[in-house]
Structures are given as structure tokens and as C-alpha cells.
Amino acid sequence: MIRLYDTLEREKRTFEPGDPKRITMYVCGPTVYGRAHIGNARPAVVFDTLARLIRHHYGADSLTYARNVTDVDDKIIAAAEAEQVDPAVITARYENFYLEDMRALGVRDPDIAPHATAEIGAMVAMIGALIGKGNAYAADGHVLFEVASDPDYGSFSRRHRDAMIAGARVEVAPYKRDPADFILWKPSADGVIGWDSPWGRGRPGWHIECSAMIREHLGETIDIHGGGLDLIFPHHENEMAQSRCAHGGKALARYWAHNGFVDMGADKMSKSLGNVIGVDELLAAGHRGETLRLALLSSHYRSPLPWTGKLVAQSKATLDGLYRVARDAAAGAVDDGVIAALSDDLNTPLAMARLGAIGDASALKASAQMLGLLTMDADAWFRGGDSEGIEALMEARAVAKARRDFAEADRIRDALTSEGVLLEDGPGGTTWRRG
Ligand SMILES: [Zn+2]
């Protein structure tokens, strides 16, 4: 039995999928115009872990997990203009980087990765349906969702109307009947990416993308809708309203799950604040994907996660300890305590504490792999991949020592230490390990 905190109901609820043989989960994916930072990686790792748990309980084929790729957006258009290339060049580049970075963190690819630009027909159809039902209107080449037509609008974020208007950060455009109305379709100028539609050549708004793709790939009501906490308003409020109105009042999702932010001191990590650390930068600095994954899972997913060098160092030390116990044992049965912790609203800190208490190597291996950890050979973990370069430096250090150039020998040792490589001089010669 899995219990999950439902952001809509504001309480932990027992997870009861519509059909346990065909469970559906949708997570809002990346807008692909730049490298992912470690805050962007948190939802990918959290929902990957939830997907592993669901498959453990219900079977490997029980879950269809969709994560979309937003590949049409004003920021993408701006990036393409800045480089004088087609937007598809930008989106292909950064989608590949995103997948590369997430795979390095042990995130399995979702079952379905719908791309907005490939699903315009479904969006146009849903917008048409919303106009037909009196929930949307066309004006000046735009189509807007009419918030006043939906009495339940605002029920998710529980915002007052004034806060919703301020939160939407809208300029009150002349074509809007109400400042809170939001865009479903907007016109594209000549030379800007766009598609023909009944309302003229243009492109979809962001919110309609998810509603239409969920309907297309997973159905009208899905089991779990996930994303970062910052998406509750306006994105998920709007997705929910569109889908509910288009589908005769049916709920978009049975459970809504949201992860907290990764923060840097007092501030949320975000591109607009300029305080981001790229996943690629952390990997290039020599941190392993598993270390970063464990760091991301070290706090409960709904709590804020302060990102510090100390957290990364502690995560590395924890993994060193686990690898020392598990070594190269074959994976056995998963520990019940780890499953119980994860099944209680994905309590990964408790699951980690349980891992640390498992003495049996094969049980530890299997339980850690549920969390996407201990996936490397222990030897490769401790020695690292770049042993040739290290051995060349050790050889140079031996030569320096032989000619009694101890300053040079120490310099080489210090350089290796600063890269996390520890040398141990013994009677049989010098060996090395990762510190
Ligand atoms: Zn979405």
C-alpha cells in the first residue's frame, strides 16, 4: 500500500489507482532552451523514484509514465533568434543535454515523451471544444480561457482573485474580457514559428499543451500528476480548469504530487536569480551522478533542499560506506523497511537511514537499487574511471622521488589530493583510492 500526499486535498491519502494494471503518471517536463540546473533535476529524480516504487508494488508493466518536452516557447524563440538558427536546433540540442544529464543521475527515460510541436492538432481540437462549451473566446488572433466561466477556478491554489491576477503577471491586454483570463493560443508574427488554426497562424500557450497531451496519451483522468511546487499556480490550476471544462467536469488527476525547491541559502535556485549550478558543472567537477542523486533524495521531496558543498560531501561519504558493505554482491530481496519508508509518501530520508542499517550485502544492494543507487561495481566506484591519468602521475611522482626531488613529488601528491585521489605509500609500493 502506497500513501501519497495529495496537494489538492492537502493530506496524505492511500493511493488507489483507477486501474492497477494500467497506472498513469504525467510530470511536467523541461522547456528546452538551456542546460538543466540541479533544481531542475529534483522533480526528475523524485518522480523516477516514485515510478520505481509503483513498479515494485504493481509490476514492471503496470505504469505508463509520461514526461513532456516543451519545445515551443517564447524563450526558445528568443534563443533561436540570438543564434540565428531554427528553434528546432535549440530544442534538439538542449533536449539531448537534458536526457544526458538526467541519465547520469540514474533517471530512467519516461515511457512517453510527447513533444508540443508534434501535438498541435490535439491542442487546436481542445481549444475548439472549450470555445464550443463557452469556456473560451477568440479575440484579436488570440484565444483565451474565460476564468469566470468556471466556478471551480482557483480551487487548487486557493488564491484570492486579486492574487491570481497579480500572480499571473499579465499586462491587461485589450483583447481580454478579464485580466485573469489566460492564453490558449496566440498569433505568431511572420518569420516566427507558428501553425495554421481556425484563429489564424499562431502557437499554443504552455498550459493547453499539457492538458491536450495528457488527454491524447493517457486519457481524461490520470492517476498522478506531478511537478515542482512552483507549477501549482498558474500552470496546474490552468491545466486542471481546461481539462475539467473540456471533459464534462471530470477531474484531470486523482492525485497531485509536488516537490519542493532546491535552494541556495535563502533563495530558490532559479535561472532568473542567476544562482544556478548546472548538473553538467557538478559532473565535470568530478562528482558522480549517484552522489548527486543521493543528495537530491536526502531530504523529503516536499521539503526545501538547501544545496551545499557539505551535502554533496556527506552524500559521497554515505555512498562510500554503502559500497564498502555491498561490494559486488548480487542483488537479493529488497528490505521491507526500505519499502515501508518509501511507501509512506516517499520518505527517502527514512529509507536512507534503513539502508545504513542493513548488514546483508545482497539485501543492501537490492534495496539501494530501488532508489537508483549502488548501480556501479564497487571497484569502479572506489577507483573511478580515469585511472590512466592517475597512474601516469603516480609514475611521475615515483621518478621525482627517485631523483630526490621531494618538492615535485609532494606537488603531484597535492594535485591528486585536490582531485579526490588519495595515495598510500606502503611496503609494496604506492596505491591509490578515491577519498
Ligand atoms: Zn504541465
Short mmCIF file of C-alpha atoms in Angstrom, two decimals, residues 116-421:
data_model
loop_
_atom_site.label_atom_id
_atom_site.label_comp_id
_atom_site.label_asym_id
_atom_site.label_seq_id
_atom_site.Cartn_x
_atom_site.Cartn_y
_atom_site.Cartn_z
CA ALA A 116 4.47 20.05 -28.01
CA THR A 117 5.33 20.78 -31.65
CA ALA A 118 4.15 17.28 -32.64
CA GLU A 119 0.79 17.63 -30.90
CA ILE A 120 -0.59 20.93 -32.21
CA GLY A 121 -3.64 19.17 -33.72
CA ALA A 122 -4.73 17.85 -30.30
CA MET A 123 -4.31 21.33 -28.79
CA VAL A 124 -6.31 23.02 -31.56
CA ALA A 125 -9.08 20.42 -31.07
CA MET A 126 -9.21 21.02 -27.31
CA ILE A 127 -9.23 24.80 -27.74
CA GLY A 128 -12.09 24.42 -30.25
CA ALA A 129 -14.01 22.29 -27.75
CA LEU A 130 -13.51 24.88 -25.00
CA ILE A 131 -14.84 27.64 -27.27
CA GLY A 132 -17.81 25.40 -28.16
CA LYS A 133 -18.64 24.87 -24.49
CA GLY A 134 -18.46 28.58 -23.69
CA ASN A 135 -15.23 28.37 -21.66
CA ALA A 136 -13.00 30.20 -24.12
CA TYR A 137 -13.24 33.01 -26.65
CA ALA A 138 -11.28 34.24 -29.64
CA ALA A 139 -10.22 37.88 -29.83
CA ASP A 140 -7.63 39.62 -31.96
CA GLY A 141 -5.91 36.43 -33.15
CA HIS A 142 -5.74 35.14 -29.57
CA VAL A 143 -7.87 32.55 -27.82
CA LEU A 144 -8.35 32.98 -24.08
CA PHE A 145 -9.77 30.78 -21.37
CA GLU A 146 -12.57 32.65 -19.63
CA VAL A 147 -11.93 32.21 -15.94
CA ALA A 148 -15.40 33.48 -14.97
CA SER A 149 -16.99 30.58 -16.90
CA ASP A 150 -15.52 28.03 -14.46
CA PRO A 151 -16.92 28.32 -10.92
CA ASP A 152 -14.20 26.00 -9.61
CA TYR A 153 -11.33 28.09 -10.99
CA GLY A 154 -8.90 28.96 -8.18
CA SER A 155 -9.89 25.98 -6.02
CA PHE A 156 -6.49 24.35 -6.38
CA SER A 157 -4.21 27.18 -5.43
CA ARG A 158 -6.91 28.66 -3.15
CA ARG A 159 -5.89 32.12 -4.17
CA HIS A 160 -7.90 35.24 -3.92
CA ARG A 161 -8.82 36.75 -7.21
CA ASP A 162 -6.50 39.75 -6.81
CA ALA A 163 -3.56 37.50 -6.01
CA MET A 164 -4.35 35.37 -9.05
CA ILE A 165 -4.27 38.38 -11.30
CA ALA A 166 -1.02 39.63 -9.77
CA GLY A 167 0.42 36.11 -9.83
CA ALA A 168 -0.36 35.69 -13.49
CA ARG A 169 1.78 38.77 -14.14
CA VAL A 170 -0.42 39.77 -17.01
CA GLU A 171 -0.39 43.04 -18.78
CA VAL A 172 -4.04 43.82 -19.09
CA ALA A 173 -4.33 43.36 -22.81
CA PRO A 174 -7.25 44.96 -24.65
CA TYR A 175 -8.42 41.61 -26.03
CA LYS A 176 -9.01 40.18 -22.54
CA ARG A 177 -12.50 40.22 -21.07
CA ASP A 178 -10.99 39.79 -17.62
CA PRO A 179 -7.37 40.31 -16.52
CA ALA A 180 -7.27 36.76 -15.08
CA ASP A 181 -8.17 35.11 -18.42
CA PHE A 182 -5.22 33.17 -19.77
CA ILE A 183 -3.94 32.43 -23.23
CA LEU A 184 -4.69 29.20 -25.07
CA TRP A 185 -3.48 30.38 -28.47
CA LYS A 186 -1.58 33.43 -29.61
CA PRO A 187 -0.63 34.82 -33.02
CA SER A 188 2.86 34.37 -34.47
CA ALA A 189 4.43 37.20 -36.44
CA ASP A 190 5.86 36.43 -39.89
CA GLY A 191 9.11 34.55 -39.61
CA VAL A 192 8.24 33.23 -36.13
CA ILE A 193 7.35 29.57 -35.61
CA GLY A 194 3.61 29.02 -35.98
CA TRP A 195 0.83 26.78 -37.25
CA ASP A 196 -2.40 27.47 -39.11
CA SER A 197 -5.52 27.35 -36.98
CA PRO A 198 -9.16 28.48 -37.14
CA TRP A 199 -7.98 31.66 -35.32
CA GLY A 200 -5.12 32.44 -37.68
CA ARG A 201 -1.47 31.45 -37.78
CA GLY A 202 -0.06 31.16 -34.26
CA ARG A 203 1.17 28.92 -31.48
CA PRO A 204 -0.26 27.39 -28.31
CA GLY A 205 0.08 28.70 -24.76
CA TRP A 206 2.01 26.50 -22.36
CA HIS A 207 -0.89 25.28 -20.21
CA ILE A 208 -3.00 23.84 -23.04
CA GLU A 209 -0.01 21.77 -24.13
CA CYS A 210 -0.11 19.55 -21.04
CA SER A 211 -3.91 19.23 -20.95
CA ALA A 212 -4.05 18.16 -24.61
CA MET A 213 -1.10 15.76 -24.41
CA ILE A 214 -2.41 14.11 -21.23
CA ARG A 215 -5.77 13.53 -22.94
CA GLU A 216 -4.05 12.24 -26.09
CA HIS A 217 -1.63 9.79 -24.43
CA LEU A 218 -3.05 8.85 -21.03
CA GLY A 219 -6.78 9.68 -21.00
CA GLU A 220 -9.14 12.23 -19.46
CA THR A 221 -8.40 11.34 -15.82
CA ILE A 222 -4.91 10.15 -14.85
CA ASP A 223 -3.72 8.68 -11.57
CA ILE A 224 -0.85 11.01 -10.65
CA HIS A 225 0.04 14.45 -11.94
CA GLY A 226 3.41 15.68 -10.73
CA GLY A 227 5.72 18.66 -10.93
CA GLY A 228 7.53 21.29 -8.90
CA LEU A 229 5.72 23.32 -6.26
CA ASP A 230 6.07 26.46 -8.40
CA LEU A 231 3.76 24.91 -11.00
CA ILE A 232 0.64 24.83 -8.79
CA PHE A 233 -0.24 28.35 -9.86
CA PRO A 234 -0.83 29.26 -12.55
CA HIS A 235 0.20 26.20 -14.58
CA HIS A 236 -1.63 23.37 -12.80
CA GLU A 237 -4.60 25.49 -11.82
CA ASN A 238 -4.99 26.28 -15.53
CA GLU A 239 -4.36 22.72 -16.74
CA MET A 240 -6.96 21.49 -14.29
CA ALA A 241 -9.54 24.08 -15.37
CA GLN A 242 -9.05 23.42 -19.09
CA SER A 243 -9.31 19.64 -18.75
CA ARG A 244 -12.26 19.74 -16.34
CA CYS A 245 -14.21 22.06 -18.64
CA ALA A 246 -13.30 20.16 -21.82
CA HIS A 247 -14.23 16.79 -20.28
CA GLY A 248 -17.62 17.48 -18.73
CA GLY A 249 -16.35 18.13 -15.21
CA LYS A 250 -14.12 15.04 -14.93
CA ALA A 251 -11.07 15.55 -12.70
CA LEU A 252 -7.74 15.70 -14.52
CA ALA A 253 -5.88 13.69 -11.87
CA ARG A 254 -6.72 11.50 -8.87
CA TYR A 255 -3.55 12.62 -7.02
CA TRP A 256 -1.42 15.73 -7.37
CA ALA A 257 2.17 15.50 -6.16
CA HIS A 258 4.59 18.43 -5.96
CA ASN A 259 8.25 18.57 -4.99
CA GLY A 260 9.83 21.44 -3.06
CA PHE A 261 12.62 23.67 -4.32
CA VAL A 262 16.35 23.26 -4.21
CA ASP A 263 17.61 26.47 -2.64
CA MET A 264 20.88 28.31 -2.32
CA GLY A 265 20.86 29.89 1.10
CA ALA A 266 17.73 31.97 1.34
CA ASP A 267 16.77 31.84 -2.31
CA LYS A 268 15.21 29.25 -4.56
CA MET A 269 17.67 28.18 -7.26
CA SER A 270 16.42 29.71 -10.49
CA LYS A 271 17.75 30.93 -13.78
CA SER A 272 16.15 34.33 -13.28
CA LEU A 273 18.03 34.82 -9.98
CA GLY A 274 21.27 33.71 -11.62
CA ASN A 275 22.18 31.42 -8.69
CA VAL A 276 22.12 28.11 -10.51
CA ILE A 277 24.56 25.20 -10.55
CA GLY A 278 24.34 23.08 -13.69
CA VAL A 279 24.13 19.32 -13.42
CA ASP A 280 26.86 19.24 -16.09
CA GLU A 281 29.05 21.54 -13.98
CA LEU A 282 28.72 19.27 -10.95
CA LEU A 283 29.56 16.21 -13.04
CA ALA A 284 32.51 17.99 -14.66
CA ALA A 285 33.79 18.86 -11.18
CA GLY A 286 34.16 15.11 -10.61
CA HIS A 287 31.00 14.40 -8.61
CA ARG A 288 29.34 11.16 -9.59
CA GLY A 289 25.71 11.01 -10.69
CA GLU A 290 24.87 8.69 -7.79
CA THR A 291 26.30 11.18 -5.30
CA LEU A 292 24.10 13.94 -6.72
CA ARG A 293 21.08 11.61 -6.79
CA LEU A 294 21.55 10.68 -3.14
CA ALA A 295 21.94 14.38 -2.26
CA LEU A 296 18.64 15.12 -4.03
CA LEU A 297 16.89 12.29 -2.16
CA SER A 298 18.42 13.14 1.24
CA SER A 299 15.55 15.48 2.14
CA HIS A 300 11.88 14.58 1.91
CA TYR A 301 10.66 15.56 -1.56
CA ARG A 302 8.14 18.09 -0.26
CA SER A 303 10.71 19.91 1.90
CA PRO A 304 13.06 22.58 0.64
CA LEU A 305 16.52 21.20 -0.11
CA PRO A 306 19.43 23.54 0.69
CA TRP A 307 22.23 22.71 -1.78
CA THR A 308 25.69 22.94 -0.19
CA GLY A 309 29.15 21.52 -0.74
CA LYS A 310 28.78 19.80 2.63
CA LEU A 311 25.64 17.99 1.45
CA VAL A 312 27.49 16.65 -1.61
CA ALA A 313 30.49 15.57 0.51
CA GLN A 314 28.22 13.81 3.03
CA SER A 315 26.36 12.05 0.22
CA LYS A 316 29.66 10.81 -1.21
CA ALA A 317 30.76 9.55 2.22
CA THR A 318 27.42 7.78 2.72
CA LEU A 319 27.78 6.02 -0.63
CA ASP A 320 31.39 5.04 0.18
CA GLY A 321 30.07 3.36 3.33
CA LEU A 322 27.26 1.56 1.47
CA TYR A 323 29.64 0.36 -1.27
CA ARG A 324 32.01 -0.99 1.39
CA VAL A 325 29.20 -3.16 2.78
CA ALA A 326 27.58 -4.21 -0.51
CA ARG A 327 30.82 -4.67 -2.51
CA ASP A 328 29.93 -6.73 -5.59
CA ALA A 329 27.18 -8.84 -4.07
CA ALA A 330 24.34 -9.89 -6.37
CA ALA A 331 21.08 -8.10 -5.61
CA GLY A 332 18.82 -10.17 -3.36
CA ALA A 333 15.45 -9.31 -1.82
CA VAL A 334 14.54 -5.68 -1.10
CA ASP A 335 14.38 -4.82 2.61
CA ASP A 336 10.81 -4.43 3.93
CA GLY A 337 11.78 -1.39 5.98
CA VAL A 338 13.01 0.46 2.87
CA ILE A 339 9.78 -0.34 1.04
CA ALA A 340 7.70 0.73 4.04
CA ALA A 341 9.57 4.06 4.23
CA LEU A 342 9.17 4.76 0.52
CA SER A 343 5.52 3.71 0.58
CA ASP A 344 4.81 6.34 3.23
CA ASP A 345 4.74 9.38 0.94
CA LEU A 346 8.18 8.58 -0.49
CA ASN A 347 10.05 9.06 2.78
CA THR A 348 13.54 8.85 1.27
CA PRO A 349 15.41 10.16 4.38
CA LEU A 350 13.94 7.27 6.38
CA ALA A 351 14.70 4.84 3.54
CA MET A 352 18.36 6.05 3.59
CA ALA A 353 18.55 5.51 7.35
CA ARG A 354 17.22 1.97 6.82
CA LEU A 355 19.83 1.35 4.11
CA GLY A 356 22.58 2.31 6.53
CA ALA A 357 21.36 -0.34 8.98
CA ILE A 358 21.28 -3.27 6.53
CA GLY A 359 24.22 -5.59 7.16
CA ASP A 360 23.47 -8.17 4.47
CA ALA A 361 25.29 -7.26 1.24
CA SER A 362 22.74 -8.65 -1.22
CA ALA A 363 19.75 -7.13 0.62
CA LEU A 364 21.56 -3.79 0.71
CA LYS A 365 22.36 -3.96 -3.00
CA ALA A 366 18.74 -4.70 -3.96
CA SER A 367 17.32 -2.07 -1.59
CA ALA A 368 19.73 0.65 -2.73
CA GLN A 369 18.97 -0.13 -6.36
CA MET A 370 15.27 0.55 -5.64
CA LEU A 371 16.48 4.10 -5.03
CA GLY A 372 18.71 4.12 -8.12
CA LEU A 373 21.89 3.76 -6.01
CA LEU A 374 24.76 1.20 -5.86
CA THR A 375 24.48 0.60 -9.60
CA MET A 376 28.27 0.60 -10.20
CA ASP A 377 30.87 -2.07 -9.49
CA ALA A 378 32.35 -1.30 -6.09
CA ASP A 379 35.83 -1.33 -7.62
CA ALA A 380 34.86 1.20 -10.28
CA TRP A 381 33.20 3.32 -7.58
CA PHE A 382 36.33 3.49 -5.44
CA ARG A 383 38.89 3.68 -8.23
CA GLY A 384 37.00 5.90 -10.64
CA GLY A 385 37.09 5.81 -14.41
CA ASP A 386 40.16 7.90 -15.14
CA SER A 387 42.79 5.54 -13.78
CA GLU A 388 45.24 6.01 -16.68
CA GLY A 389 45.83 9.68 -15.96
CA ILE A 390 46.22 8.97 -12.27
CA GLU A 391 48.71 6.17 -12.88
CA ALA A 392 50.78 8.40 -15.19
CA LEU A 393 51.02 11.00 -12.39
CA MET A 394 51.97 8.31 -9.87
CA GLU A 395 54.74 7.19 -12.19
CA ALA A 396 55.97 10.80 -12.49
CA ARG A 397 55.91 11.08 -8.70
CA ALA A 398 57.96 7.86 -8.32
CA VAL A 399 60.53 9.25 -10.77
CA ALA A 400 60.69 12.54 -8.83
CA LYS A 401 61.21 10.67 -5.57
CA ALA A 402 63.93 8.52 -7.12
CA ARG A 403 65.87 11.65 -8.03
CA ARG A 404 65.16 13.03 -4.52
CA ASP A 405 63.01 15.90 -5.88
CA PHE A 406 60.64 15.75 -2.92
CA ALA A 407 59.10 19.15 -3.68
CA GLU A 408 57.92 17.86 -7.07
CA ALA A 409 56.72 14.57 -5.55
CA ASP A 410 54.68 16.49 -2.97
CA ARG A 411 53.30 18.80 -5.63
CA ILE A 412 51.99 15.80 -7.60
CA ARG A 413 50.52 14.25 -4.46
CA ASP A 414 48.75 17.53 -3.58
CA ALA A 415 47.40 17.87 -7.11
CA LEU A 416 45.91 14.37 -6.91
CA THR A 417 44.54 15.01 -3.41
CA SER A 418 42.77 18.11 -4.67
CA GLU A 419 41.06 15.87 -7.24
CA GLY A 420 39.97 13.47 -4.52
CA VAL A 421 42.65 10.86 -5.19
#
